[in-house]
Short mmCIF file of C-alpha atoms in Angstrom, two decimals:
data_model
loop_
_atom_site.label_atom_id
_atom_site.label_comp_id
_atom_site.label_asym_id
_atom_site.label_seq_id
_atom_site.Cartn_x
_atom_site.Cartn_y
_atom_site.Cartn_z
CA GLY A 198 60.97 191.61 152.32
CA ASP A 199 61.49 194.76 150.02
CA SER A 200 57.70 196.16 148.76
CA VAL A 201 56.05 199.33 147.30
CA THR A 202 52.57 200.71 148.66
CA GLN A 203 50.83 203.24 146.24
CA MET A 204 48.06 205.32 147.19
CA GLU A 205 44.53 203.60 146.02
CA GLY A 206 43.05 204.94 143.36
CA PRO A 207 41.00 205.79 141.51
CA VAL A 208 42.29 209.34 141.12
CA THR A 209 40.10 211.26 139.58
CA LEU A 210 41.03 215.30 138.34
CA SER A 211 39.72 217.86 136.00
CA GLU A 212 42.24 218.75 133.39
CA GLU A 213 44.88 221.37 134.45
CA ALA A 214 44.74 220.19 138.08
CA PHE A 215 47.68 219.27 140.19
CA LEU A 216 48.65 215.44 140.22
CA THR A 217 50.22 213.74 143.32
CA ILE A 218 50.47 210.16 143.08
CA ASN A 219 52.18 209.04 146.68
CA CYS A 220 54.55 205.98 146.51
CA THR A 221 56.76 205.00 149.58
CA TYR A 222 58.89 201.36 149.39
CA THR A 223 61.01 199.01 151.88
CA ALA A 224 63.50 198.20 150.61
CA THR A 225 66.84 195.99 152.17
CA GLY A 226 69.34 197.48 150.08
CA TYR A 227 69.63 200.77 147.82
CA PRO A 228 67.35 200.29 145.02
CA SER A 229 66.97 202.32 141.62
CA LEU A 230 63.07 203.54 141.69
CA PHE A 231 60.85 203.53 138.72
CA TRP A 232 57.73 204.91 137.48
CA TYR A 233 55.63 202.74 134.76
CA VAL A 234 52.69 203.94 133.05
CA GLN A 235 49.89 201.61 130.93
CA TYR A 236 47.64 203.37 128.47
CA PRO A 237 44.29 201.27 128.25
CA GLY A 238 44.54 198.31 126.13
CA GLU A 239 48.60 198.36 126.68
CA GLY A 240 51.47 197.32 128.36
CA LEU A 241 53.73 199.01 130.56
CA GLN A 242 56.05 201.90 129.50
CA LEU A 243 58.64 203.07 131.33
CA LEU A 244 57.69 206.79 132.31
CA LEU A 245 60.91 207.85 134.20
CA LYS A 246 63.46 206.90 137.09
CA ALA A 247 65.70 207.55 139.74
CA THR A 248 68.97 205.54 140.66
CA LYS A 249 69.90 207.06 143.69
CA ALA A 250 69.05 208.99 146.76
CA ASP A 251 67.86 212.84 145.84
CA ASP A 252 67.68 212.15 141.91
CA LYS A 253 64.61 213.63 140.09
CA GLY A 254 63.57 211.86 137.47
CA SER A 255 61.24 213.61 135.15
CA ASN A 256 59.73 212.93 131.58
CA LYS A 257 56.41 214.53 129.62
CA GLY A 258 56.08 217.10 132.72
CA PHE A 259 55.82 213.78 135.54
CA GLU A 260 58.60 214.81 138.01
CA ALA A 261 59.53 212.13 141.06
CA THR A 262 62.21 212.90 143.40
CA TYR A 263 63.97 209.64 145.52
CA ARG A 264 63.75 210.37 149.04
CA LYS A 265 65.15 207.84 151.10
CA GLU A 266 64.58 209.84 154.86
CA THR A 267 61.34 209.35 154.01
CA THR A 268 61.56 205.84 151.53
CA SER A 269 59.63 208.05 149.14
CA PHE A 270 59.07 208.75 145.60
CA HIS A 271 55.97 210.36 144.52
CA LEU A 272 54.95 211.21 141.36
CA GLU A 273 53.80 214.64 140.49
CA LYS A 274 52.72 216.87 137.39
CA GLY A 275 51.40 220.45 137.19
CA SER A 276 48.69 220.51 134.86
CA VAL A 277 47.16 217.04 133.74
CA GLN A 278 45.83 216.36 130.14
CA VAL A 279 43.17 214.06 129.31
CA SER A 280 45.46 212.06 127.41
CA ASP A 281 47.25 211.34 130.78
CA SER A 282 44.35 209.19 131.59
CA ALA A 283 46.43 205.83 132.71
CA VAL A 284 47.21 203.11 135.58
CA TYR A 285 50.37 204.39 137.05
CA PHE A 286 52.42 201.80 138.50
CA CYS A 287 55.39 202.30 141.08
CA ALA A 288 58.10 199.76 141.03
CA LEU A 289 62.10 199.20 142.52
CA SER A 290 64.82 197.20 141.08
CA TYR A 291 68.13 195.89 141.97
CA SER A 292 70.66 196.62 139.28
CA SER A 293 73.66 194.24 140.71
CA ASN A 294 70.69 191.07 140.83
CA THR A 295 68.23 190.41 138.06
CA GLY A 296 66.43 193.35 136.93
CA LYS A 297 63.85 192.11 138.70
CA LEU A 298 60.98 194.73 139.14
CA ILE A 299 59.23 194.73 142.30
CA PHE A 300 55.76 196.74 141.31
CA GLY A 301 53.16 198.63 143.74
CA GLN A 302 49.54 197.53 143.07
CA GLY A 303 48.70 200.50 140.25
CA THR A 304 46.87 203.68 140.63
CA THR A 305 44.20 204.62 137.98
CA LEU A 306 44.51 208.07 137.11
CA GLN A 307 41.07 209.73 135.33
CA VAL A 308 41.17 213.21 133.64
CA LYS A 309 37.96 214.97 133.27
CA PRO A 310 37.73 217.59 130.66
CA ASN B 221 61.28 197.60 115.18
CA ALA B 222 58.04 195.64 116.44
CA GLY B 223 59.91 195.75 120.06
CA VAL B 224 58.48 192.70 122.43
CA THR B 225 55.09 190.96 120.30
CA GLN B 226 52.71 188.26 122.38
CA THR B 227 50.43 185.90 120.82
CA PRO B 228 47.77 185.74 121.39
CA LYS B 229 45.50 188.58 122.54
CA PHE B 230 43.19 186.86 124.53
CA GLN B 231 42.70 183.28 125.05
CA VAL B 232 40.07 181.02 127.14
CA LEU B 233 40.54 177.57 128.40
CA LYS B 234 38.94 175.03 130.10
CA THR B 235 40.32 173.87 133.95
CA GLY B 236 43.16 171.30 132.92
CA GLN B 237 43.71 172.62 129.51
CA SER B 238 47.11 173.49 128.54
CA MET B 239 48.57 175.88 126.33
CA THR B 240 51.43 178.07 125.25
CA LEU B 241 51.78 182.03 125.69
CA GLN B 242 54.29 183.30 123.08
CA CYS B 243 56.79 186.16 123.48
CA ALA B 244 59.72 187.22 121.03
CA GLN B 245 61.56 190.09 120.96
CA ASP B 246 63.81 191.58 117.99
CA MET B 247 66.10 194.06 120.10
CA ASN B 248 68.99 191.11 120.81
CA HIS B 249 68.00 191.52 124.53
CA GLU B 250 69.37 188.77 126.97
CA TYR B 251 66.92 189.68 130.05
CA MET B 252 63.48 188.36 129.27
CA SER B 253 60.60 188.17 131.88
CA TRP B 254 57.22 187.27 132.49
CA TYR B 255 54.34 188.73 134.79
CA ARG B 256 51.22 188.37 135.46
CA GLN B 257 48.77 191.03 136.68
CA ASP B 258 46.00 191.17 138.86
CA PRO B 259 43.43 193.70 140.37
CA GLY B 260 44.66 195.03 143.42
CA MET B 261 48.62 193.12 143.15
CA GLY B 262 50.21 195.39 140.65
CA LEU B 263 52.82 193.02 138.15
CA ARG B 264 54.05 189.82 139.80
CA LEU B 265 57.34 187.94 138.23
CA ILE B 266 56.32 184.15 137.07
CA HIS B 267 59.62 183.43 135.92
CA TYR B 268 62.81 185.12 133.86
CA SER B 269 65.61 184.35 132.22
CA VAL B 270 69.33 185.95 131.75
CA GLY B 271 70.18 184.29 128.35
CA ALA B 272 69.26 181.46 126.13
CA GLY B 273 69.64 178.24 127.92
CA ILE B 274 69.28 179.75 131.32
CA THR B 275 65.99 180.37 133.66
CA ASP B 276 64.84 180.55 137.02
CA GLN B 277 61.64 181.40 139.11
CA GLY B 278 60.00 184.22 140.12
CA GLU B 279 57.47 185.23 142.83
CA VAL B 280 54.86 183.32 141.57
CA PRO B 281 56.00 180.20 139.60
CA ASN B 282 53.43 177.59 140.65
CA GLY B 283 51.75 175.87 137.49
CA TYR B 284 53.89 177.36 134.61
CA ASN B 285 56.92 176.76 132.74
CA VAL B 286 59.32 178.23 130.57
CA SER B 287 62.73 177.71 128.37
CA ARG B 288 64.64 179.80 126.30
CA SER B 289 66.49 177.91 123.34
CA THR B 290 66.81 181.03 121.40
CA THR B 291 67.82 184.93 122.34
CA GLU B 292 64.34 186.00 120.69
CA ASP B 293 61.70 183.64 122.09
CA PHE B 294 60.58 183.56 125.64
CA PRO B 295 57.60 181.05 125.85
CA LEU B 296 55.40 180.27 128.78
CA ARG B 297 53.47 177.05 129.06
CA LEU B 298 50.81 176.42 131.56
CA LEU B 299 50.49 172.10 131.75
CA SER B 300 46.66 172.03 133.64
CA ALA B 301 44.76 175.45 133.51
CA ALA B 302 43.12 176.62 136.59
CA PRO B 303 40.91 179.11 137.53
CA SER B 304 43.40 181.03 139.41
CA GLN B 305 45.30 181.78 136.30
CA THR B 306 43.04 184.05 135.13
CA SER B 307 44.89 187.20 134.59
CA VAL B 308 46.83 189.23 131.85
CA TYR B 309 50.17 188.36 131.15
CA PHE B 310 53.19 190.45 130.19
CA CYS B 311 56.57 189.70 128.69
CA ALA B 312 59.26 191.84 129.46
CA SER B 313 62.64 192.22 128.01
CA SER B 314 65.85 194.46 128.71
CA SER B 315 69.30 194.70 127.17
CA THR B 316 71.07 193.37 130.64
CA ALA B 317 70.05 191.73 133.56
CA GLY B 318 70.69 195.11 135.41
CA SER B 319 68.88 197.50 132.73
CA TYR B 320 67.15 200.10 134.12
CA GLU B 321 64.62 200.14 131.46
CA GLN B 322 62.48 196.77 130.26
CA TYR B 323 60.29 196.84 127.19
CA PHE B 324 56.93 195.10 127.62
CA GLY B 325 54.70 193.70 125.22
CA PRO B 326 50.95 194.19 124.45
CA GLY B 327 49.97 191.30 127.06
CA THR B 328 47.63 188.10 126.63
CA ARG B 329 44.55 188.38 128.49
CA LEU B 330 43.70 184.46 129.61
CA THR B 331 40.48 183.49 131.36
CA VAL B 332 39.88 179.91 132.80
CA THR B 333 36.87 178.75 133.51
#
């Protein structure tokens, strides 16, 4: 079946450091890929998405490229801020069905001043 | 707009008690779903609905019932609470089943003792 695997956290960085959160997936078809972010005490928000191979999603300085050959969708940011501290979820979905999201386990990011 | 709202925010139940978690959205979205979030497991789909009067099971439906009598509301019922249902519950909605962005509510933290 389909699944998503993320690197284990927590990830602790100093402000302005470079961020990479690894995400790999197993899929039987051609899914769309997503990164959602959950700030403390809140629900999830869509951060970025990519709908086909080689697409790059970007938002708020975050980027991720849909790599079909390595089945990966790693999240990157060049310079993190304290306000980026949150839990990040990688997910996949097929647009042709119910829209069900399959999530990775989440990675907690802590950014220290 | 309020978006997706959930009540209550926190709830403590004793084993065997029943309760209903409320979810409402004011965006006229057809697709609504319930997820539970457990440490180290990401979010897992409980039930979903693609429109009023239509519901179906997700990945972990046992112990939960749903109904969808209106477009706006999608309550989740626990008929006989068990400690294994201690979790954070999120409701989500999107404009169509194939839509790329799902909007999440703030969550309900449920503890079953």
